Each structure stands twice: as structure tokens, then as C-alpha cells.
Amino acid sequence: MIFWYNFLSLLIPLTTSEETFEFFKSRCDSKCTLQPYHIDSESISLFPIDCSSVCAYILIDQNSDLTENQLKNYFRNMRTLYGSVKIKDTNFPSLNFLSRLETIECVPVQLIGIINNPNLANATFPKLKKIQSDNKFLMIFQGNHPVLLKDPNFCKSIKKQLNSTEWHAPSVDGKSCEEIEDAQSSNNQIGVLLVVMITMILLVF
Ligand SMILES: *[C@@H]1O[C@H](CO)[C@@H](O)[C@H](O)[C@H]1NC(C)=O
Ligand SMILES: *[C@@H]1O[C@H](CO)[C@@H](O)[C@H](O)[C@H]1NC(C)=O
């Protein structure tokens, strides 16, 4: 009981409602729960490395002094996460340390936030099949490498693998997959128009 209140009270920006409490209590084994929120070389030593279902709110940021390979090693057995993942202000080019993750579930909090990682050109989650929460901002990519916004297939493939029907899950720089696709096709149309115009001008003169 005290354990769960301690765990939840650490999550300052997140609610510690009765609902949250029940959610974790019914799913989380205390030996598969990571208490610290911020991941670094010190707190990671508490990570329940042998558990396939882990309860944790994970924050990895510019002060997380761990390499991708170190993280991958700690997260290698984690298939289900009850909680959330936030990756913010890092230089990681991919999220391969989360590539085994299949399910993320939580009560109303944003589940996945991938924010301001300028080198992150590959933000795929190859095994992720299910994300579930009452929060409508389930999966947010914001301010990462610009290719994520350029290629609508990134957004669409995540949406497809999650079988998501929500327009805003996932979202990339505030845009839904449909909006990214529309922007792409109108760019293409402008491109085609330019080529046609230039060809005509060249033919005329
Ligand atoms: C992108 O990252 C995933 C792991 O997160 C990896 O499986 C995949 O091969 C990478 N794709 C490319 C094109 O590098
Ligand atoms: C995908 O979602 C639709 C509608 O929400 C549902 O009918 C279908 O069974 C789902 N498919 C899978 C593979 O979960």
C-alpha cells in the first residue's frame, strides 16, 4: 500500500487518483516496478531487468548518461509497459532500445512522448501493437528529425500497426497522419506544376 503511494507520489505531474492507484495495484508486482522517474546511470541499476511486464514512468533526457546499447541491455526483456515513456532532448538517432516493446497501457496519461530529439530520424517501434489509455494524446512526436514529418509513411505505419482509428494517434509535430499526407500531396502537386511551367517556358523560348 505504502509502496504504491510512494511510487505514485513521485509522479508529480501525473494524477494520483484512486483510479491510477487501482490500475497499478492490480497489475504491478513490486519487484517489477521501477520507482525513479528519471533514468540515468544510477537509477537504471534499479530497473527490473528480468521482468517482461514492467511498471514504470520512464523519462530519458539529456541528463540520462547512458548509451543506446546500455539502455537496450536493460530493456531487453520488457514486452509490456504499464506506465509511460518520455524521450526528450536526446541525441539518439533511433529508439532501438525500445524495439522489443509490444504493449503500453496506462490510465489517463500521455503514453508515449518523443520530444525534441533532433537526430531522431528513425522513431519506429517495430513490435508495438497496442497502446491503451483514456488520454487522447496517446503518442506524440514533436520536434524530432524533420524526416519524420516529411514522410507520411512513418506516421501511417505506426497508425496501422496499432490499428488506431483516432485521428490524433500518433501525431507528428501536432499533425495527424492524414494532415501529413495532405501536405505531402499538395507539395507534390506544386512540384509537378512547377515542372510543367518550366517545360512550357523552355518550349516557348
Ligand atoms: C529503425 O529502428 C528500428 C529499431 O528501433 C530497427 O529495427 C530498424 O531496422 C531501423 N530502421 C532503419 C531504416 O534503420
Ligand atoms: C482494428 O480495429 C477495428 C475497429 O476498431 C476492429 O474491428 C478490428 O478487429 C481491429 N483489428 C485488430 C487486428 O485488432
CSV table of C-alpha atoms and ligand atoms in Angstrom, one decimal:
chain,number,residue,atom,x,y,z
A,1,MET,CA,0.0,0.0,0.0
A,2,ILE,CA,2.6,2.5,1.1
A,3,PHE,CA,4.8,1.3,-1.7
A,4,TRP,CA,2.2,2.2,-4.3
A,5,TYR,CA,1.6,5.6,-2.8
A,6,ASN,CA,5.3,6.3,-2.8
A,7,PHE,CA,5.5,5.2,-6.4
A,8,LEU,CA,2.6,7.3,-7.5
A,9,SER,CA,3.5,10.3,-5.4
A,10,LEU,CA,6.8,10.5,-7.3
A,11,LEU,CA,4.9,11.3,-10.5
A,12,ILE,CA,4.4,14.8,-9.7
A,13,PRO,CA,2.8,15.9,-13.0
A,14,LEU,CA,0.6,12.9,-13.1
A,15,THR,CA,-2.6,12.2,-11.2
A,16,THR,CA,-2.6,10.1,-8.1
A,17,SER,CA,-6.3,9.3,-8.3
A,18,GLU,CA,-8.0,6.3,-6.9
A,19,GLU,CA,-8.2,5.0,-10.5
A,20,THR,CA,-4.5,5.3,-11.0
A,21,PHE,CA,-3.9,3.6,-7.7
A,22,GLU,CA,-6.2,0.6,-8.6
A,23,PHE,CA,-4.7,0.3,-12.1
A,24,PHE,CA,-1.2,-0.2,-10.8
A,25,LYS,CA,-2.1,-2.2,-7.7
A,26,SER,CA,-3.9,-4.8,-9.9
A,27,ARG,CA,-1.1,-5.1,-12.5
A,28,CYS,CA,2.2,-4.4,-10.9
A,29,ASP,CA,4.4,-6.7,-9.0
A,30,SER,CA,6.6,-4.6,-6.7
A,31,LYS,CA,9.7,-6.4,-7.9
A,32,CYS,CA,8.8,-5.4,-11.5
A,33,THR,CA,8.3,-1.8,-10.7
A,34,LEU,CA,10.8,1.0,-11.2
A,35,GLN,CA,10.3,3.8,-8.8
A,36,PRO,CA,12.5,6.5,-10.1
A,37,TYR,CA,11.1,8.5,-13.0
A,38,HIS,CA,14.3,9.9,-14.4
A,39,ILE,CA,16.6,7.3,-16.0
A,40,ASP,CA,20.3,7.7,-15.6
A,41,SER,CA,23.4,5.6,-14.8
A,42,GLU,CA,22.4,5.5,-11.2
A,43,SER,CA,18.6,4.9,-11.3
A,44,ILE,CA,18.9,2.3,-14.1
A,45,SER,CA,20.6,-0.1,-11.6
A,46,LEU,CA,17.1,-0.4,-10.0
A,47,PHE,CA,15.5,-1.3,-13.3
A,48,PRO,CA,13.7,-4.8,-13.1
A,49,ILE,CA,15.8,-6.3,-15.9
A,50,ASP,CA,14.3,-9.8,-15.7
A,51,CYS,CA,10.6,-8.7,-15.9
A,52,SER,CA,8.7,-8.9,-19.2
A,53,SER,CA,5.9,-6.7,-17.7
A,54,VAL,CA,7.3,-3.6,-16.1
A,55,CYS,CA,5.5,-0.8,-14.3
A,56,ALA,CA,7.3,2.5,-14.7
A,57,TYR,CA,7.0,6.0,-15.9
A,58,ILE,CA,10.2,6.3,-17.9
A,59,LEU,CA,11.9,9.6,-18.6
A,60,ILE,CA,15.0,9.7,-20.7
A,61,ASP,CA,16.5,13.1,-21.4
A,62,GLN,CA,19.8,15.0,-21.9
A,63,ASN,CA,20.9,14.1,-18.4
A,64,SER,CA,20.4,10.4,-18.9
A,65,ASP,CA,24.1,9.4,-19.2
A,66,LEU,CA,23.5,6.1,-20.9
A,67,THR,CA,24.2,4.9,-24.4
A,68,GLU,CA,21.6,3.3,-26.6
A,69,ASN,CA,23.3,-0.1,-26.1
A,70,GLN,CA,23.3,0.2,-22.3
A,71,LEU,CA,19.6,1.1,-22.4
A,72,LYS,CA,18.9,-1.8,-24.8
A,73,ASN,CA,20.5,-4.1,-22.5
A,74,TYR,CA,18.4,-3.0,-19.5
A,75,PHE,CA,15.2,-3.0,-21.5
A,76,ARG,CA,15.8,-6.3,-23.3
A,77,ASN,CA,13.1,-8.3,-21.6
A,78,MET,CA,10.5,-5.6,-21.4
A,79,ARG,CA,7.5,-6.5,-23.6
A,80,THR,CA,4.7,-4.8,-21.7
A,81,LEU,CA,4.9,-1.5,-20.0
A,82,TYR,CA,2.3,-0.2,-17.6
A,83,GLY,CA,3.1,3.4,-17.4
A,84,SER,CA,4.6,5.7,-20.0
A,85,VAL,CA,7.7,6.6,-21.9
A,86,LYS,CA,9.1,10.1,-22.5
A,87,ILE,CA,12.2,10.6,-24.5
A,88,LYS,CA,13.2,14.3,-24.6
A,89,ASP,CA,16.2,16.4,-25.7
A,90,THR,CA,18.5,13.4,-26.5
A,91,ASN,CA,20.8,12.8,-29.5
A,92,PHE,CA,19.6,9.3,-30.2
A,93,PRO,CA,19.2,8.5,-33.9
A,94,SER,CA,16.7,5.7,-33.2
A,95,LEU,CA,14.7,4.1,-30.4
A,96,ASN,CA,16.2,0.7,-30.8
A,97,PHE,CA,16.4,0.2,-27.1
A,98,LEU,CA,12.6,0.0,-27.1
A,99,SER,CA,12.4,-2.2,-30.1
A,100,ARG,CA,11.1,-5.2,-28.2
A,101,LEU,CA,8.2,-3.3,-26.6
A,102,GLU,CA,4.8,-4.7,-27.6
A,103,THR,CA,2.2,-3.1,-25.4
A,104,ILE,CA,1.9,0.1,-23.4
A,105,GLU,CA,-1.0,0.6,-21.1
A,106,CYS,CA,-2.0,3.2,-18.6
A,107,VAL,CA,-4.7,5.2,-17.0
A,108,PRO,CA,-5.1,8.7,-18.3
A,109,VAL,CA,-1.7,10.0,-19.1
A,110,GLN,CA,0.1,10.6,-22.3
A,111,LEU,CA,1.7,7.2,-23.0
A,112,ILE,CA,4.5,8.0,-25.4
A,113,GLY,CA,6.1,11.4,-25.8
A,114,ILE,CA,9.1,11.7,-28.1
A,115,ILE,CA,10.1,15.3,-27.9
A,116,ASN,CA,13.0,17.4,-29.2
A,117,ASN,CA,15.4,14.7,-30.3
A,118,PRO,CA,16.9,16.4,-33.3
A,119,ASN,CA,18.9,13.4,-34.6
A,120,LEU,CA,16.0,11.0,-34.2
A,121,ALA,CA,15.3,10.1,-37.9
A,122,ASN,CA,14.1,6.6,-37.1
A,123,ALA,CA,11.4,6.6,-34.4
A,124,THR,CA,9.8,3.3,-35.3
A,125,PHE,CA,8.6,0.8,-32.6
A,126,PRO,CA,8.8,-2.4,-34.7
A,127,LYS,CA,7.0,-4.6,-32.2
A,128,LEU,CA,4.5,-2.3,-30.7
A,129,LYS,CA,0.9,-3.5,-31.3
A,130,LYS,CA,-1.1,-2.0,-28.5
A,131,ILE,CA,-1.4,1.3,-26.7
A,132,GLN,CA,-4.2,1.9,-24.4
A,133,SER,CA,-5.2,4.8,-22.2
A,134,ASP,CA,-8.1,7.2,-21.8
A,135,ASN,CA,-5.9,10.0,-22.7
A,136,LYS,CA,-6.5,11.2,-26.2
A,137,PHE,CA,-2.8,12.2,-26.8
A,138,LEU,CA,-1.6,8.7,-26.8
A,139,MET,CA,1.5,9.0,-28.9
A,140,ILE,CA,3.2,12.3,-29.6
A,141,PHE,CA,6.3,13.0,-31.7
A,142,GLN,CA,7.3,16.6,-31.6
A,143,GLY,CA,10.5,18.5,-32.7
A,144,ASN,CA,12.5,15.4,-33.8
A,145,HIS,CA,14.4,15.0,-37.1
A,146,PRO,CA,12.4,16.6,-39.9
A,147,VAL,CA,12.2,13.4,-41.9
A,148,LEU,CA,9.5,12.2,-39.5
A,149,LEU,CA,7.2,14.9,-40.8
A,150,LYS,CA,8.3,14.7,-44.4
A,151,ASP,CA,7.4,11.1,-45.0
A,152,PRO,CA,3.8,10.3,-44.2
A,153,ASN,CA,4.6,6.6,-44.2
A,154,PHE,CA,6.3,6.9,-40.8
A,155,CYS,CA,3.0,8.1,-39.2
A,156,LYS,CA,0.9,5.8,-41.3
A,157,SER,CA,2.8,2.7,-40.5
A,158,ILE,CA,2.6,3.3,-36.7
A,159,LYS,CA,-1.1,4.0,-37.0
A,160,LYS,CA,-1.6,0.8,-38.9
A,161,GLN,CA,0.4,-1.4,-36.5
A,162,LEU,CA,-1.6,0.0,-33.6
A,163,ASN,CA,-4.8,-0.4,-35.5
A,164,SER,CA,-5.5,3.2,-34.4
A,165,THR,CA,-8.7,4.9,-35.6
A,166,GLU,CA,-8.0,8.1,-33.6
A,167,TRP,CA,-7.0,10.9,-35.8
A,168,HIS,CA,-4.5,12.2,-33.3
A,169,ALA,CA,-2.7,8.9,-32.5
A,170,PRO,CA,0.0,9.2,-33.4
A,171,SER,CA,0.7,12.8,-34.1
A,172,VAL,CA,3.9,14.3,-35.5
A,173,ASP,CA,4.6,18.0,-34.8
A,174,GLY,CA,0.9,18.5,-34.0
A,175,LYS,CA,-0.3,16.9,-37.2
A,176,SER,CA,-2.3,13.8,-37.8
A,177,CYS,CA,-1.2,11.2,-40.4
A,178,GLU,CA,-3.9,12.5,-42.7
A,179,GLU,CA,-2.7,16.0,-42.4
A,180,ILE,CA,0.9,15.0,-43.2
A,181,GLU,CA,-0.2,13.1,-46.2
A,182,ASP,CA,-2.3,16.0,-47.5
A,183,ALA,CA,0.6,18.4,-47.0
A,184,GLN,CA,2.8,15.9,-48.9
A,185,SER,CA,0.5,15.5,-51.8
A,186,SER,CA,-0.1,19.3,-52.2
A,187,ASN,CA,3.7,19.7,-52.2
A,188,ASN,CA,3.9,17.1,-54.9
A,189,GLN,CA,1.2,19.0,-56.9
A,190,ILE,CA,3.1,22.2,-56.6
A,191,GLY,CA,6.3,20.4,-57.8
A,192,VAL,CA,4.5,18.9,-60.8
A,193,LEU,CA,3.0,22.3,-61.6
A,194,LEU,CA,6.5,23.9,-61.5
A,195,VAL,CA,8.0,21.3,-63.8
A,196,VAL,CA,5.1,21.8,-66.3
A,197,MET,CA,5.6,25.5,-66.2
A,198,ILE,CA,9.3,25.4,-66.7
A,199,THR,CA,8.9,22.9,-69.5
A,200,MET,CA,6.4,25.2,-71.2
A,201,ILE,CA,8.6,28.3,-70.8
A,202,LEU,CA,11.6,26.4,-72.3
A,203,LEU,CA,9.5,25.1,-75.2
A,204,VAL,CA,8.1,28.6,-76.0
A,205,PHE,CA,11.5,30.3,-76.0
B,1,LIG,C1,14.9,1.7,-37.2
B,1,LIG,O1,15.0,1.3,-35.8
B,1,LIG,C2,14.5,0.0,-35.6
B,1,LIG,C3,14.6,-0.3,-34.1
B,1,LIG,O2,14.1,0.7,-33.3
B,1,LIG,C4,15.2,-1.0,-36.4
B,1,LIG,O3,14.7,-2.3,-36.2
B,1,LIG,C5,15.2,-0.7,-37.8
B,1,LIG,O4,16.0,-1.5,-38.6
B,1,LIG,C6,15.6,0.8,-38.1
B,1,LIG,N1,15.4,1.1,-39.5
B,1,LIG,C7,16.4,1.7,-40.2
B,1,LIG,C8,16.0,2.0,-41.6
B,1,LIG,O5,17.5,1.9,-39.8
B,2,LIG,C1,-8.9,-3.0,-35.6
B,2,LIG,O1,-9.9,-2.1,-35.2
B,2,LIG,C2,-11.2,-2.4,-35.7
B,2,LIG,C3,-12.2,-1.3,-35.4
B,2,LIG,O2,-11.8,-0.6,-34.3
B,2,LIG,C4,-11.6,-3.8,-35.2
B,2,LIG,O3,-12.9,-4.1,-35.7
B,2,LIG,C5,-10.6,-4.8,-35.6
B,2,LIG,O4,-10.9,-6.1,-35.0
B,2,LIG,C6,-9.2,-4.4,-35.1
B,2,LIG,N1,-8.2,-5.3,-35.6
B,2,LIG,C7,-7.2,-5.8,-34.9
B,2,LIG,C8,-6.3,-6.7,-35.5
B,2,LIG,O5,-7.2,-5.6,-33.7
